[in-house]
Amino acid sequence: MSSFTPNDLRDAMAKLRWPLRLTRAGMLAETLVRAIWPLMTVVLLVLAALMLGLQDAVAVEVVWAAAVLAALAALWALVFALRRFRFPSRSAALERLDASLPGRPIQALLDDAAIGGDDTASMAVWRAHKVRMAAKAAAADPVAADLRVSDRDPYALRYVAVLAFAVALLFGSIWRVGSVAGMAPSSAGLANGPVWEGWAEPPRYTGRPTLYLNDLTEAELELPKGTLITVRFYGDVGALALAETVSGRSAEVSTATAPAQDFAVVQEGRIGIEGPGGRAWNVTVRPDDPPQVDLLGQAKVSALGEMRLPFAARDDYGVEAGEARIILDLAAVERRYGLQADPDDRAQIVVALPTPIAGNRAAFEENLIEDFSKHPWANLPVKLTLSVLDAAEQQGETAPQDMILPGRRFFNPSAAALIEMRRDLLWATTNAPRAAQVLRAVSYRPEDVFSSATSALRLKRIIEKLELRTRYGLDEDITDELAEDLWGLALELEEGVLADALERLRRAQERLQEAMKNGASDEEIAELMDELRRATEEYMQQLQRQQAQERAQGEDGDQQQGDSMQMTQDDLQRMMDRIQELMEQGRMAEAAEALQQLQEMMENMRVTEGQPGQGGKSPGEQAMEGLAETLNEQQGLSDQAFRDLQEQFNPNAQAGESDGNEGRNGGQGRGESHEGQNGQGEGSGEQRGERGEGGSEGPRSSEEGLAERQRALRDELNRQQGRLPGQGTPEGDAARESLDRAGRAMDEAEQALRNRDLADAIDNQAQAMEALREGMRSLGETMAKEQQNQQPGQGQAEADRRADNRDPLGRDQSNSGESSSDGPLNLGQGDGGARARELLDEIRRRSGETARPDVERDYLNRLLERF
């Protein structure tokens, strides 16, 4: 059994020395915090008030009263601290440390055996117990202090004092504490006479510091306009007086001897403090000039109607905000047609001017970018005024500027007519009957105006709604709704969604011709010229595909080429560059003549390719032709449904169509059919039987007949989907998904036809045609990828064919004759590579000539980036 001697006890207690000391220090901290937290709160609150200068903002009597209250509170807090503070003893620290250990081993070490001192066995057990307790005591750790006093401070006054002191450290000054010394009743300063203090605080937007007037000994003082002067008199009332002529005050002026004086500097003059220790200053006012704003040029308008107006604004301290106000110049409006009526009341246009988000606003240049195309005043004379405001709420503005409110211009005649009726309707609601009448005149022969039956049906519904609302009341909400519908339809007519490349080319040429006649801006001309280039490229690709199909069918391409013009892409590029150059030089007549020549040549053009013919068609080409046939048949079916809808509302509109083969089919009586090429297609036998030989209408012309034809067309699409190539590829899956959507739209169109809902059927047919187009595009991408992934070693004939299947710039073409104009140029060996290198060198040379117009150089740089 182990023994436990007095030396062992001393060793055990020595091991407790540092845990005991740290525990005792924590108890001392607890006692201090719990005793002095009221005193600490009072001291911090008084220091925060003095550092923030609150004593300078109130009367001296208030300062004295606050000082008495602070002294009483501090005295009570001191007494509270003295009564509560007790220095912790060693025994108390030992007791706390022992209480933190299981079994209280320290107390067991200090205890002696009460009985059994003569019993050897009992004492052996006692010594073994002390050995175990010594081991437990050796593992003692210091007891953490509990500094929480929330139970004694339920309102958290100590945290309020700490927060106030932190605010004083950030925004106050320790030097302000000394100013309270002169306020004491027994201070030396007051014993010798009254004292004063003053401050000059300039407006914050000037960024200038506050001045302490007591430190300013010079007689001349320059202050910004609006500076706040604060003066305080201490001592006997009447001993000091204020004399000033800078505020311009004439009413509600306090007496000159009042202890607190506050006023703002608005003019030059004198500030004087009369009395013992007085001082005077001659104040010069630094003026705050009003802001200024100027226009930097004429407004520039993009092709889509967006206005960019440059302006400059400046102010000595910075511009705060600005706005542009636009009012209608009614006297300058040409009052004819729909503008003859007195306009409805309409508020002026107010647009916020852009200002720099960061940085100095003392002087800056910006652009006001807005689109007023949808506003009723678009393209009408207005007066524009720009105004800016500074921090002092001074305003500067420009003189009213006469201008035509920029807006989008429509060059398609039908779209322009719709936009004019929209403007007349928004100009005055009294124009509603006239607008409806003109719109009916526009839609009298829809086949001559609209490229799709859906557009004609949309206009018809707009007219019916306009006439109905005109009859029963036309409010502002309905007018805005009709205006939005007309705007959307006009955009559709202006831009169009044309699948046929030749029609798109003709449309682009017509829009460009109209733009030149109507004096369009340079931005509009450039946009329309880019559209013409894109349409020309699409038309070239269509011609290439058509020639490939003719060669595949064994047609005599040379004989056909003998009857048409031959042009290369270089010829077209040079001709369009010439047209653009003439327009940039302002020679619009010559440019129009060259554009007319280009149009005539494009209509009779045959692209020179030099591709060898192919004896057969690939599965992809066959699928593409079948889908094109289905698309044409769906277009013809949609046109026929639209004409049936017309006959329901106006049975006499189509009278006499039967003369001269004027049926409801495709070419409308001129020997063509929209249901297939020359009235024939690869549809099912049921379809061909219904159409007949000439593409004329079969015996069933009712909605049931149309539904049966729609059903047959759906079956034909199902048959074509089963033969679609590219299964498993992303492009092939996308094509199948598009055709699935087309099939569902066809089913809905069939159901609508059976329900005699022609309008709904036309909408579904339009969705089916759009899905067919997307499917054809995805199928074309599948065919192109298959050609790129073909493996080598497929025979010398295939290698020769691919070597010859290039355009004049050395780029590969697809089996269908489509040129990949987006592909890289062939810069390798051979004629194509040499020609491509020559073109790139010439483009680089021209792009480096600074004398060339910026528009041309930008175009050349885009070519270099693309190829």
PDB file of C-alpha atoms in Angstrom, residues 71 83 90 137 228 361 599 642:
ATOM      1  CA  ALA A  71     -21.243  64.314 -10.710  1.00  0.00           C
ATOM      2  CA  ARG A  83     -19.344  48.728  -1.206  1.00  0.00           C
ATOM      3  CA  ARG A  90      -6.708  32.505  -1.297  1.00  0.00           C
ATOM      4  CA  ALA A 137      -5.834  17.489  -7.934  1.00  0.00           C
ATOM      5  CA  LEU A 228     -23.835  78.149 -41.814  1.00  0.00           C
ATOM      6  CA  ARG A 361     -19.482  65.208 -61.958  1.00  0.00           C
ATOM      7  CA  GLN A 599     -31.918  43.205-109.278  1.00  0.00           C
ATOM      8  CA  PHE A 642     -57.513  31.364 -95.512  1.00  0.00           C
TER       9      PHE A 642
END
